[in-house]
Each structure stands twice: as structure tokens, then as C-alpha cells.
Short mmCIF file of C-alpha atoms and ligand atoms in Angstrom, two decimals:
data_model
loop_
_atom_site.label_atom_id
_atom_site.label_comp_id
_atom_site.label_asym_id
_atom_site.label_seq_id
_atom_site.Cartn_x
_atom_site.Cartn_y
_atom_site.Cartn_z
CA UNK A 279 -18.31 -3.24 -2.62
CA UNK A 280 -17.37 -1.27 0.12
CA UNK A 281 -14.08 1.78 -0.41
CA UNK A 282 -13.14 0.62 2.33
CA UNK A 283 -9.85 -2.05 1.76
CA UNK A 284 -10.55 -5.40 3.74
CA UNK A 285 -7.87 -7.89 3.03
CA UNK A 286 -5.17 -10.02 2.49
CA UNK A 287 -1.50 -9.95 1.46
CA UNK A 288 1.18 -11.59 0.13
CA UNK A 289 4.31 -11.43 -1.77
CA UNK A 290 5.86 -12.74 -4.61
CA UNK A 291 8.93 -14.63 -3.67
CA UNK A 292 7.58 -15.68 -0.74
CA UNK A 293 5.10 -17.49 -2.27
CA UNK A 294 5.74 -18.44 -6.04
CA UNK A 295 8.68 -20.93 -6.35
CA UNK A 296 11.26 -21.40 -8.08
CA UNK A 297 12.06 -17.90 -9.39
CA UNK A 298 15.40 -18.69 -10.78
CA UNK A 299 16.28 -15.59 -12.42
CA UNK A 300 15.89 -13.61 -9.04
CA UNK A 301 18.98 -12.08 -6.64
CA UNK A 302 17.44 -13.47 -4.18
CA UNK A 303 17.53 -16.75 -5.59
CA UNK A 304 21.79 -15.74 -6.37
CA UNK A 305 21.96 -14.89 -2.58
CA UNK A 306 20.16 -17.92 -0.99
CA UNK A 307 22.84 -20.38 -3.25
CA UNK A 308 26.10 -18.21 -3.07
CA UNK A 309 28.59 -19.94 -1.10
CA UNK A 310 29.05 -18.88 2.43
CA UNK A 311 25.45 -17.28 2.60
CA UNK A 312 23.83 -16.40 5.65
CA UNK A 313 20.84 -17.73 4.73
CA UNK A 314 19.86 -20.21 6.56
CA UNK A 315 17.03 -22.32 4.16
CA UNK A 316 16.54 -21.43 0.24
CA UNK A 317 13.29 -20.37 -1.14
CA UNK A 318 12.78 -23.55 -3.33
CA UNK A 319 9.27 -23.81 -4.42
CA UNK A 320 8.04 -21.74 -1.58
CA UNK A 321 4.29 -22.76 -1.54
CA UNK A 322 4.31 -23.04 -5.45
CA UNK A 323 1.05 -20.22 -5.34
CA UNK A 324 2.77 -19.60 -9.26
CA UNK A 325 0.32 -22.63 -9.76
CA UNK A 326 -1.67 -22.80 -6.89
CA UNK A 327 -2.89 -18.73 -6.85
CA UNK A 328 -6.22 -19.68 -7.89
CA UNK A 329 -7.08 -22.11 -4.80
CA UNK A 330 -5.40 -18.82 -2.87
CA UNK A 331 -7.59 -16.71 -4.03
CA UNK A 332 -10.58 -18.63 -3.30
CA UNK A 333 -10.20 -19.21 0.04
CA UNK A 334 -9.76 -15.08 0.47
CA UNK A 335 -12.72 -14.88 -1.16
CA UNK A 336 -14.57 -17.11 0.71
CA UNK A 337 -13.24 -15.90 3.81
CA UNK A 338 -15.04 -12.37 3.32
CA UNK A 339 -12.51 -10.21 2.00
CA UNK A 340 -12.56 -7.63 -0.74
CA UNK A 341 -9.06 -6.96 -1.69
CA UNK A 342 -5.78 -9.35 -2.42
CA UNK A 343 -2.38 -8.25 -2.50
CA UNK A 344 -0.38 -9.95 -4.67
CA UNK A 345 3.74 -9.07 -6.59
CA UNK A 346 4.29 -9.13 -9.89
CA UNK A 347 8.33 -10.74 -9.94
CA UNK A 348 10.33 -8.18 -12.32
CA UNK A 349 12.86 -11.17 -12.42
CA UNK A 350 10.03 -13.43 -14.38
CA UNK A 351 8.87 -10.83 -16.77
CA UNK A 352 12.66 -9.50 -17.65
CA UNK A 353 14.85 -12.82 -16.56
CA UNK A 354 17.11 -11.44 -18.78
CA UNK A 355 18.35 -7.36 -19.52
CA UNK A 356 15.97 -6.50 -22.21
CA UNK A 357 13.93 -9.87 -22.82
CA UNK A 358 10.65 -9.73 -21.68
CA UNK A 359 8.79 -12.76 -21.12
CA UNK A 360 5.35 -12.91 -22.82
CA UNK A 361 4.08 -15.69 -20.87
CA UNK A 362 5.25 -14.35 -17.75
CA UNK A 363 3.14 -11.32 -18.61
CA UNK A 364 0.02 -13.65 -19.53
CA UNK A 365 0.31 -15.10 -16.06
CA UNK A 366 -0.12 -12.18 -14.42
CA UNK A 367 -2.69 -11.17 -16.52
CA UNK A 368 -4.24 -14.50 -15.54
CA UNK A 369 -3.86 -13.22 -11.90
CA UNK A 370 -5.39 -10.08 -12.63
CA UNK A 371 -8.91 -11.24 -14.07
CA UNK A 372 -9.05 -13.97 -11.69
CA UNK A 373 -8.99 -12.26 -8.38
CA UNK A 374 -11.69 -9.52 -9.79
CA UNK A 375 -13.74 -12.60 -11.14
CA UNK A 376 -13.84 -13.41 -7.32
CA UNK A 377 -14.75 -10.17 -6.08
CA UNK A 378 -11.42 -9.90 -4.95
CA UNK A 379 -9.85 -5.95 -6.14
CA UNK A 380 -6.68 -6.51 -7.03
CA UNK A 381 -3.50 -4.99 -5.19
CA UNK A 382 -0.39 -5.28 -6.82
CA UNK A 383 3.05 -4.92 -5.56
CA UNK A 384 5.66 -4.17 -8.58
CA UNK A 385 8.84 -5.04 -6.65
CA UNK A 386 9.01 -6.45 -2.95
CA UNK A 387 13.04 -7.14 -2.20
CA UNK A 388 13.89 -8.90 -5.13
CA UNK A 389 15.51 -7.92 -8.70
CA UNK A 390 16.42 -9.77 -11.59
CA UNK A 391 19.45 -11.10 -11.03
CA UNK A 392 21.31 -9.17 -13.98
CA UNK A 393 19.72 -6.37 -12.21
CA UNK A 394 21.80 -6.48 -8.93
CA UNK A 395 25.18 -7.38 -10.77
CA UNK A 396 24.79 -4.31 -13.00
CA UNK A 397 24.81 -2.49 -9.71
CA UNK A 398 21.27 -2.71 -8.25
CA UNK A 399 19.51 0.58 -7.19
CA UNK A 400 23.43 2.68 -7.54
CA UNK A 401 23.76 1.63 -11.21
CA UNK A 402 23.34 4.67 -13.58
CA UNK A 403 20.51 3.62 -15.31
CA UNK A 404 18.61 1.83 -12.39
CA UNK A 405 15.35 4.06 -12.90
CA UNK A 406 14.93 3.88 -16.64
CA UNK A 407 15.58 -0.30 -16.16
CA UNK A 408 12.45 -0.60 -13.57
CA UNK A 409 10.62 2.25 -15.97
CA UNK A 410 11.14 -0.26 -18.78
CA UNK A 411 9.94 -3.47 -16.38
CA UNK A 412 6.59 -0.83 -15.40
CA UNK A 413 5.97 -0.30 -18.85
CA UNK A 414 6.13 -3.67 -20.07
CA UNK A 415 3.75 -5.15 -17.36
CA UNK A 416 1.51 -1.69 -17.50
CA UNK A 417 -1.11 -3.49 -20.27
CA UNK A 418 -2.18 -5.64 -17.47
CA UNK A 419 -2.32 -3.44 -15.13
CA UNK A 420 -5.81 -1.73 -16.68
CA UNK A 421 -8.47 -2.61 -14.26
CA UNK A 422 -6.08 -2.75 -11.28
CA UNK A 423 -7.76 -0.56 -8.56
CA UNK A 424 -4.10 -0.07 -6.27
CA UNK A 425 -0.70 -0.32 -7.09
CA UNK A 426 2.52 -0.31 -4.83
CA UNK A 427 5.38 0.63 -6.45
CA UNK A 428 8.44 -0.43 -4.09
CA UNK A 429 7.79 -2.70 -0.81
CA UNK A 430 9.32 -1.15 2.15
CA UNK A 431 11.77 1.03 0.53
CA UNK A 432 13.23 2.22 4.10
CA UNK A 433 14.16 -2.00 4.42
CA UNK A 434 15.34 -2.01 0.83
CA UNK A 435 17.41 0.74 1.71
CA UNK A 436 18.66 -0.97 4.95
CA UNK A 437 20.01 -4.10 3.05
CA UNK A 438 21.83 -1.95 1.25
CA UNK A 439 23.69 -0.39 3.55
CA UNK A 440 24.62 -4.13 5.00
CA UNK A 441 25.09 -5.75 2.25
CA UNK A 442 25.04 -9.29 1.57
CA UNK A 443 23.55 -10.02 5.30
CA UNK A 444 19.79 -10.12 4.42
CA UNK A 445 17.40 -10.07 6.77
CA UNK A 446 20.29 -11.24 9.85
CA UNK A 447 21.17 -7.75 9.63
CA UNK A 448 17.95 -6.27 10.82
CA UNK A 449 17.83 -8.91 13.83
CA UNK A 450 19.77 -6.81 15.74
CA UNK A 451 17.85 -3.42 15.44
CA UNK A 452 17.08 -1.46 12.31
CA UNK A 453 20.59 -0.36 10.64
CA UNK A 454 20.47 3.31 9.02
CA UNK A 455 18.99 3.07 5.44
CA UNK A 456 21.76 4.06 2.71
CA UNK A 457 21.19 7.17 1.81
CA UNK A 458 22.29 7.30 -1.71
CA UNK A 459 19.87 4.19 -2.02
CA UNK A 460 17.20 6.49 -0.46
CA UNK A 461 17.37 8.78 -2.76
CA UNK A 462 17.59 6.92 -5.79
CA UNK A 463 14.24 4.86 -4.45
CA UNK A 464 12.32 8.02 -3.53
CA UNK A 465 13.19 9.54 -7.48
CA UNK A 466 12.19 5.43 -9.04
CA UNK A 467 9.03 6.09 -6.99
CA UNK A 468 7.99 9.37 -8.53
CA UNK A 469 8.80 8.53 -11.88
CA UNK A 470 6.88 4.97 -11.76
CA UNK A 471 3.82 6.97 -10.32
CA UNK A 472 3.70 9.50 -13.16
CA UNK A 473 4.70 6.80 -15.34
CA UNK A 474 1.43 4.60 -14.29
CA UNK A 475 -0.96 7.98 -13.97
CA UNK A 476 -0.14 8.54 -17.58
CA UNK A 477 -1.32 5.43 -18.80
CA UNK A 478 -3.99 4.19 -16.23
CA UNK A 479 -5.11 7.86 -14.39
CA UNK A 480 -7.74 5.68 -12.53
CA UNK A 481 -5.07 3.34 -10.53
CA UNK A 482 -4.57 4.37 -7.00
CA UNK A 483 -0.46 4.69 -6.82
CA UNK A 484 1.34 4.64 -3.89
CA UNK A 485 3.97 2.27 -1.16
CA UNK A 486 4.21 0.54 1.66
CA UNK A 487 6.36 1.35 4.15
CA UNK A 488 7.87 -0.47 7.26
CA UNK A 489 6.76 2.22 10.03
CA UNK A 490 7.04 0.99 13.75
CA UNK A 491 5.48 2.21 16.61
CA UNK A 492 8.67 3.72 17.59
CA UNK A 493 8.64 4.88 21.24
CA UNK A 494 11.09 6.84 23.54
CA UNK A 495 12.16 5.80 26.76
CA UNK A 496 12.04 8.58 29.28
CA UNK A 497 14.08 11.43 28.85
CA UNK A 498 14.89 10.12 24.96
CA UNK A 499 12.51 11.65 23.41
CA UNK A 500 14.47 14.80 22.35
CA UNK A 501 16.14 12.09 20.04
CA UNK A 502 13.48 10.11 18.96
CA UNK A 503 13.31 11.53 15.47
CA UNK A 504 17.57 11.10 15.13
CA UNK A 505 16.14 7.43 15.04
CA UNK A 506 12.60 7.71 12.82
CA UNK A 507 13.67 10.75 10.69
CA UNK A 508 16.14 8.48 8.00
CA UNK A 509 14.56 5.11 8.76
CA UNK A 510 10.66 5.39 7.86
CA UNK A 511 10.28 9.48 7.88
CA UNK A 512 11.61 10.52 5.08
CA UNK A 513 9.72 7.98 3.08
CA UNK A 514 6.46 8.76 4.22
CA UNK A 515 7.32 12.70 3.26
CA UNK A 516 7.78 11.29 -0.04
CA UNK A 517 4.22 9.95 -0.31
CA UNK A 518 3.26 13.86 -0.31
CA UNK A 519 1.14 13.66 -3.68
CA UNK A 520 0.84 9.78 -3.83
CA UNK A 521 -3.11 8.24 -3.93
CA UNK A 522 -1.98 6.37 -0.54
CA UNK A 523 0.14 5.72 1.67
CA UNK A 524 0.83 1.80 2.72
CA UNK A 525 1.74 1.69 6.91
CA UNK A 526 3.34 -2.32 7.57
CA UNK A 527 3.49 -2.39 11.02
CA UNK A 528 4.60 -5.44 13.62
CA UNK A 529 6.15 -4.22 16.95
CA UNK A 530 7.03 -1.64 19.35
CA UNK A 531 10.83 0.20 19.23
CA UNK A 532 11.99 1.57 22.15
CA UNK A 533 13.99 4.12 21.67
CA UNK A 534 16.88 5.06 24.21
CA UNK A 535 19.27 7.66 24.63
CA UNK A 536 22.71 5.83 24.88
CA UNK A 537 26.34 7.84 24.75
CA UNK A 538 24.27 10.72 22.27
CA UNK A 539 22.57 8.06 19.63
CA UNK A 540 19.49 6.52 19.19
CA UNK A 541 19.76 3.09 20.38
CA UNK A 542 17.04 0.18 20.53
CA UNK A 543 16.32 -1.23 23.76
CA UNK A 544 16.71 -4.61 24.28
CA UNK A 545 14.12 -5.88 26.88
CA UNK A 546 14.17 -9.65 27.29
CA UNK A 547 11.27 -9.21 29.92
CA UNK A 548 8.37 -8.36 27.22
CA UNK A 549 6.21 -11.39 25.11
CA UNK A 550 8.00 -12.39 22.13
CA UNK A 551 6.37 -13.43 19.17
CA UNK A 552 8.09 -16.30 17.45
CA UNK A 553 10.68 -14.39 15.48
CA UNK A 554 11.69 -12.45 18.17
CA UNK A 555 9.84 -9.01 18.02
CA UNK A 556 7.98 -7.82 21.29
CA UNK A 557 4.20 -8.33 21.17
CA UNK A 558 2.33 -5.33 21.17
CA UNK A 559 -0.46 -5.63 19.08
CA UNK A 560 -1.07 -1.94 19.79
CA UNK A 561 1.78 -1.07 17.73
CA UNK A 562 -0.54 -0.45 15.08
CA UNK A 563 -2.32 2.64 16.17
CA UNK A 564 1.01 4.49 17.52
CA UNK A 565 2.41 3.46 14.02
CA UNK A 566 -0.57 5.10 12.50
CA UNK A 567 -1.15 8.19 14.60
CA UNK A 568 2.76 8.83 13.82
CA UNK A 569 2.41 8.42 10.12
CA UNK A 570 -0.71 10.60 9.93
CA UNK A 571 1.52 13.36 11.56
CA UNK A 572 3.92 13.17 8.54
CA UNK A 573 1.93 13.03 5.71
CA UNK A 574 -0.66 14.90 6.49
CA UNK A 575 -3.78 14.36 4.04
CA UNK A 576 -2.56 11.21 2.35
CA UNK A 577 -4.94 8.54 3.14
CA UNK A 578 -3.24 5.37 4.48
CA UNK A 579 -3.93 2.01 3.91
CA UNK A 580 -2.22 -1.06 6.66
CA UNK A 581 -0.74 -2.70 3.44
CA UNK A 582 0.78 -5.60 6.26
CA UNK A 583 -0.04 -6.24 9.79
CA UNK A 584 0.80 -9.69 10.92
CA UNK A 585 2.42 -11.91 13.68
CA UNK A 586 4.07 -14.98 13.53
CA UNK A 587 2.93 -17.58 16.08
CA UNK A 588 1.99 -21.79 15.95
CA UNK A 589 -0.84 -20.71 18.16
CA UNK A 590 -3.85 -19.71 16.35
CA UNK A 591 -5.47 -18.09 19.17
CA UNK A 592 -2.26 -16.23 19.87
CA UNK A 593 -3.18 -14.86 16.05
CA UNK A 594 -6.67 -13.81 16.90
CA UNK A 595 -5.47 -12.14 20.00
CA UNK A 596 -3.34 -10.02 18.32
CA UNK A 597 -4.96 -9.45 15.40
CA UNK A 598 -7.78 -8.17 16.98
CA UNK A 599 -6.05 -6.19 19.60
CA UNK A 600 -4.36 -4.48 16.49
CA UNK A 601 -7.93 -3.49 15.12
CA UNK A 602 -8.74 -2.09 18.25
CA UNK A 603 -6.01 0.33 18.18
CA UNK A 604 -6.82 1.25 14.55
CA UNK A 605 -10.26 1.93 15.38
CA UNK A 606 -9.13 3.92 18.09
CA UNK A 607 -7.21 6.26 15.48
CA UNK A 608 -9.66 6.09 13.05
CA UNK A 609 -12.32 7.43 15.62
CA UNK A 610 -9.60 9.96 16.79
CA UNK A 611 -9.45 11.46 13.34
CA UNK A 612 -6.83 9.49 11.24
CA UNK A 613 -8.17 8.44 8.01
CA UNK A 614 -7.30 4.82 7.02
CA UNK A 615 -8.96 3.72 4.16
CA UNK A 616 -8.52 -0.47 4.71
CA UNK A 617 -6.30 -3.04 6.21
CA UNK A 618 -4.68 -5.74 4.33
CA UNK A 619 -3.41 -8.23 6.93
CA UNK A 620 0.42 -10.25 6.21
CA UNK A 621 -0.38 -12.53 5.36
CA UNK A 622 -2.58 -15.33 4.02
CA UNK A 623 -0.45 -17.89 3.29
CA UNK A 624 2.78 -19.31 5.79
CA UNK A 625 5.54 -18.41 3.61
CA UNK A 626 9.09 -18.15 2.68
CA UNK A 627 10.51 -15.77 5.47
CA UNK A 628 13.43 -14.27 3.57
CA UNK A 629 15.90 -17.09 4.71
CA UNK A 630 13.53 -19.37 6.48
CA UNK A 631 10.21 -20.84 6.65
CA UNK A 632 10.35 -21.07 10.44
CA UNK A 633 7.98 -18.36 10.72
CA UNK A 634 4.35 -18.77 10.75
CA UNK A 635 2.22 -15.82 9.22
CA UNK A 636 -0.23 -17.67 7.57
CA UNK A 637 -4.07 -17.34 8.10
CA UNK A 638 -3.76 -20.34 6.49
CA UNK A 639 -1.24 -23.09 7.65
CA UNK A 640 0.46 -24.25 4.43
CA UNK A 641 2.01 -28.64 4.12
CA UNK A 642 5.59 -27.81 3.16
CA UNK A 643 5.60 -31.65 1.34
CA UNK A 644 2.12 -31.72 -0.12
CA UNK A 645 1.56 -27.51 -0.70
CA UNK A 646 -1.95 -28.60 0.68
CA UNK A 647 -3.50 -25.96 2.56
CA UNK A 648 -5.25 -25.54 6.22
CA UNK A 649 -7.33 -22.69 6.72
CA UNK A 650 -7.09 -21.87 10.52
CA UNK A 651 -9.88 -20.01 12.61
CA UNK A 652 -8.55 -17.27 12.37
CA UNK A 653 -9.10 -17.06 8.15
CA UNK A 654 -12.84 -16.64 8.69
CA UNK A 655 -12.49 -14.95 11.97
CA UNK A 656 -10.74 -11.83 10.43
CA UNK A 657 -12.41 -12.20 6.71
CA UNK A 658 -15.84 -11.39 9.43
CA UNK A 659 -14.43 -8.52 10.70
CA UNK A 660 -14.21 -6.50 7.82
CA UNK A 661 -16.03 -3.31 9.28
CA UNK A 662 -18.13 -2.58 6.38
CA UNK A 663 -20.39 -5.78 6.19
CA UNK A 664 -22.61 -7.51 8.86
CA UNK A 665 -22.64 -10.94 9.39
CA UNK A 666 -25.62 -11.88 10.74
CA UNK A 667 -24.52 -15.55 11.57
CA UNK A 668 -21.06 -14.16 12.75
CA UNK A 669 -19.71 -16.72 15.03
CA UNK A 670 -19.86 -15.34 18.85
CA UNK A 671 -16.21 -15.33 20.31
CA UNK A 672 -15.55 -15.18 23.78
CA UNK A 673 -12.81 -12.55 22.88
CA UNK A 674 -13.39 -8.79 23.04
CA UNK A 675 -11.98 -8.61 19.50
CA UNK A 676 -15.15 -10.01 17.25
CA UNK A 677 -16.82 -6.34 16.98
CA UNK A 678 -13.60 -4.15 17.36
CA UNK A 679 -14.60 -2.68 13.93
CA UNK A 680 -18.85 -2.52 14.08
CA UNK A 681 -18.81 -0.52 16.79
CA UNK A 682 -19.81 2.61 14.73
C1 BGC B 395 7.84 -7.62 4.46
C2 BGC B 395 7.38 -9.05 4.28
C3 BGC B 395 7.77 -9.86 5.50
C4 BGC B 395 7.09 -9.28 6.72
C5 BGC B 395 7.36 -10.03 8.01
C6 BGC B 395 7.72 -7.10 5.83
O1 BGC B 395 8.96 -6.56 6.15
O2 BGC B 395 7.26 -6.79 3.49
O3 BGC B 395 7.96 -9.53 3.12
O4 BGC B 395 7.46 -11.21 5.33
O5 BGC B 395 7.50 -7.96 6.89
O6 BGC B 395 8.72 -10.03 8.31
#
């Protein structure tokens, strides 16, 4: 199998069901929330992960990204579930049975419940409590060729500093991260990375972060880095001695200069996807040329790249506009070491369903699910492999990666 990464990603919540002992779950049924839909049994892949996994496997890829929910294997402070741990154990052995290398998220936006009301991230003993949750689920872990300690800390960090809004409070540009929360992620980070080089020195540690392709607007660029610097920058510095360095990239940011700040421009002119972010596939490579700036020799890896659309085509399109401009930066001299795309299942949108990522369309009723064209279409592209019965697209996108 080829080093390079070529695959798909999803996350727990989003995709499990029914996780009970999760804040998340709190927040979606605490009166007066914001959100709009609860998770429920999201597409039940708790059950279903083994169908999942086949059709990634099928499709062509190498790698599946997958969370292990803190909330099931400590529902409550101190008890750790056994079974919970078996499942994911379960998880483990059967994506490498398929070929599939498994990439494991430890936490992506939700805690155990008892977590968040002891405080969450600004309670005293918030490191040594996710320490304790990493060393419980660290026997499965052996065999595990990449793990991502915290999802997006920079968003983590943003919900924080709005709390109890969710994800409404990102809709109308990216808040500033709070700091103390910043902090206290970038030390949990370090820790859990020694913690899991200790025991499994062959495991590739790093995390994902949400970097955009943030852009100035002429004559803003002086202040372009008042906007990156707290939101993604600082947690890309902290990568410095990590294995990798996980780039989840969607849109462009344009960056204005407005009474002294950093302000997001609002342009209701430019394609929309269906959640509202411009479309500029080409967001990818700016993201990527940025974050190779920052962290100098850490390789990357596009841990999410996605769009949300009801248009298949519209998928394609993007997705392999977004390869172009990766290739692009790869053949300029930024080292990306694989692309996991967001993601291969429609799934629970923190606080909706509305919003269509899925390579493959999931039956919100039934759980029965449609691969779309553009499953096999991207599982072909992985850069490392020839097809020799490739389908022939009419779109420029098919060999954006064998050109080498
Ligand atoms: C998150 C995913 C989310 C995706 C699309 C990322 O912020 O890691 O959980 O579904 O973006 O919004």
C-alpha cells in the first residue's frame, strides 16, 4: 500500500446514534436550544460501520477516518465501559481486514456529558480526565497507523468563547477562539502525544485543524494575520514536533480592513454551496501553501475537504477542482502526505441533517445507503494507483493527480 493517505472521513457523533451520555446530546435536548434538529440515531454506523467500511474499500481507498466517542467509553466520571472499548476494537481490526489503515479521531466536539458540567476544557483537572479516557482506549489503539488527538481545536475553542450557540455562532464569521481554552487544548495535545508515543512509538500523532484559505482584500493585508494569527495560527505552531499536521479546509475568507479590525466580507455575489460558504474549490491549495509557511517541515495530511451540495456533479466539480490546487502545491514544493475527503457518509451536521456531504447519500427512514458517482469517481483518483478501466469523464478533474 501506497504512504501516501487516500481516503475517507467521518466522525463520531455524526454518524453513530444515540450517544446518550454525550454534551452534545445535553445541548441538542436543553430547553430553549438553538439547535434546530437532534442527532437521534444519526445514520446508526454504531451498527452499520461494517457496510461503511466496505463500500470505502471497494471504492479504492486506503485509509478511513473514524472517532472513538470518549462519552461511550467513560459515560460516567471514572467508569469505563468494556464493551464500548470492544467495539472499537471491533472497528479497529475490521477496517485493516479491508485494507482500509485506520485513522482515528480521539475527540471531535463532543465530551461526556459529566465532562462539560465539571467545567469542560477550564476545569482543573481537564487534562489528566482526557489522559485517563487516552489511556483506557490506548490497548486498541496498537496497530493504528494515525491518530488525531483533538478535531479542530481552533472551532473547539470558538464554541467556547460563544457558549451555548453551537455551530449558529460560526454562521456569521469565525468568532475569536477563547484563549484560555487555547491554551489548555494546545497543553491536552502535547501531553496525549507523549502519552500515545510512550506506549505505541510507531503511531503517527498529530490534529486536524480548521485552516481557511483566508485572503485579504486590497489594502488589508497588513492585517491579515490580526485575523489568522489566534484563529488557526497558533494551532498549527503547535504541531511543531507532531508526526502530522491535519489541514480541513472548505472556503475562501476574505479578509477586510473595517474601522482597524479584521472583518469577513460578506459577498452575496459569489456561488454558495448549500450551507452557505462561497465555492472555491481552490481554497484548498491557498489553505495549504499558508499552513506549510507555519509549520515548516511537518508533513500535512487534508484530514477533511468536502462540500455540501444535492447535486452530485456539483461534488465532482469541486472535488476535483480541489485536487487540482493540491497538486499544484504539492508540485510547488509543499509536502502533503494524503487527502482524506469529509465525508463518506451524509451526516448529522451539528444541529441539522440539511446538509449533504456524503459520497454516499444516506435514507434517513431506512439507514439504507446510495453510493453516488462520485464514491468511485474520487476512490479512482487516488494518485498512487492506475486504473486501467478508469471510467473516462468529460471533466478535466479525472487525472488531476496522475499527472506525474
Ligand atoms: C468538522 C466536521 C463538519 C465539517 C463540515 C468540520 O468543521 O470537523 O465535523 O461536519 O467541518 O462543517
Amino acid at each position: 500500500m501506497s504512504d501516501f493517505l487516500w481516503g475517507v472521513a467521518t466522525g463520531a457523533h455524526q454518524t453513530e446514534g444515540n450517544n446518550l451520555a454525550a454534551d452534545w446530546w445535553e445541548f441538542e435536548h436543553a430547553p430553549g436550544t438553538p439547535i434546530a434538529e437532534p442527532s437521534g440515531d444519526a445514520v446508526d454506523a454504531y451498527h452499520r460501520w461494517p457496510g461503511d467500511m466496505d463500500l470505502a474499500a471497494a471504492a479504492g481507498f486506503t485509509d478511513y477516518r473514524f472517532g472513538i466517542e470518549w462519552s461511550r467509553i467513560e459515560p460516567a466520571d471514572g467508569e469505563v465501559s468494556l464493551a464500548a472499548i470492544e467495539h472499537y476494537r471491533r472497528m479497529i481490526d475490521g477496517a485493516v481486514g479491508r485494507g482500509l489503515r485506520p485513522f482515528i479521531t480521539l475527540h471531535h466536539f463532543t465530551l461526556p456529558g459529566w465532562f462539560g458540567r465539571a467545567g469542560g476544557w477550564l476545569s482543573p483537572d481537564a487534562a489528566a480526565r482526557f489522559l485517563r479516557y487516552v489511556e483506557a482506549i490506548s490497548p486498541v489503539l496498537a496497530g493504528v497507523a494515525h491518530v488525531g488527538t483533538i478535531n479542530e481545536p481552533n472551532i473547539v475553542a470558538m464554541f467556547a468563547a460563544t457558549a451555548g450557540s453551537g455551530m449558529s455562532a460560526l454562521r456569521e464569521g469565525l468568532p475569536l477562539p477563547d484563549p484560555r481554552v487555547t491554551d489548555v487544548l494546545i497543553d491536552v495535545h502535547h501531553a496525549a502525544r507523549t502519552q500515545l508515543k510512550d506506549a505505541h512509538p510507531t503511531i503517527a500523532v498529530g490534529w486536524g485543524v480548521s485552516v481557511q484559505d483566508c485572503q485579504a482584500e486590497p489594502g488589508s493585508e497588513d492585517v491579515l494575520n490580526l485575523y489568522t494569527r489566534p484563529r488557526d495560527e497558533v494551532f498549527l505552531q503547535a504541531s511543531t514536533g507532531d508526526d502530522w499536521v491535519g489541514v480541513q479546509t472548505y472556503t475562501r475568507i476574505r479578509i477586510s480592513l473595517v474601522g482597524g479590525e479584521p472583518v469577513e466580507l460578506d459577498d452575496d455575489t459569489t456561488r454558495k454551496t448549500m450551507n452557505g460558504w462561497e465555492f472555491y474549490p481552490e481554497a484548498l491549495g491557498g489553505a495549504l501553501r499558508r499552513t506549510a509557511r507555519i509549520v515548516g517541515d511537518v508533513p500535512i495530511i487534508v484530514t477533511e475537504n468536502g462540500i455540501a451540495t444535492t447535486d452530485d456533479q456539483e461534488r465532482i466539480e469541486f472535488t476535483g477542482r480541489a485536487l487540482q490546487s493540491m497538486r499544484a502545491a504539492i508540485d510547488d514544493g509543499v509536502r502533503v502526505d494524503g487527502y482524506l475527503h469529509w465525508s463518506l457518509l451524509d451526516n448529522y451536521e451539528w444541529g441539522s441533517y440539511a446538509a449533504t456531504f456524503g459520497l454516499v447519500a444516506v435514507d434517513r427512514a431506512t439507514f439504507e445507503r446510495t453510493p453516488h458517482p462520485s464514491l468511485n469517481w474520487l476512490g479512482r483518483q487516488n494518485p498512487t494507483v492506475t486504473h486501467p478501466d478508469a471510467p473516462v469523464h468529460s471533466s478535466t478533474t479525472t487525472t488531476v493527480l496522475k499527472e506525474t
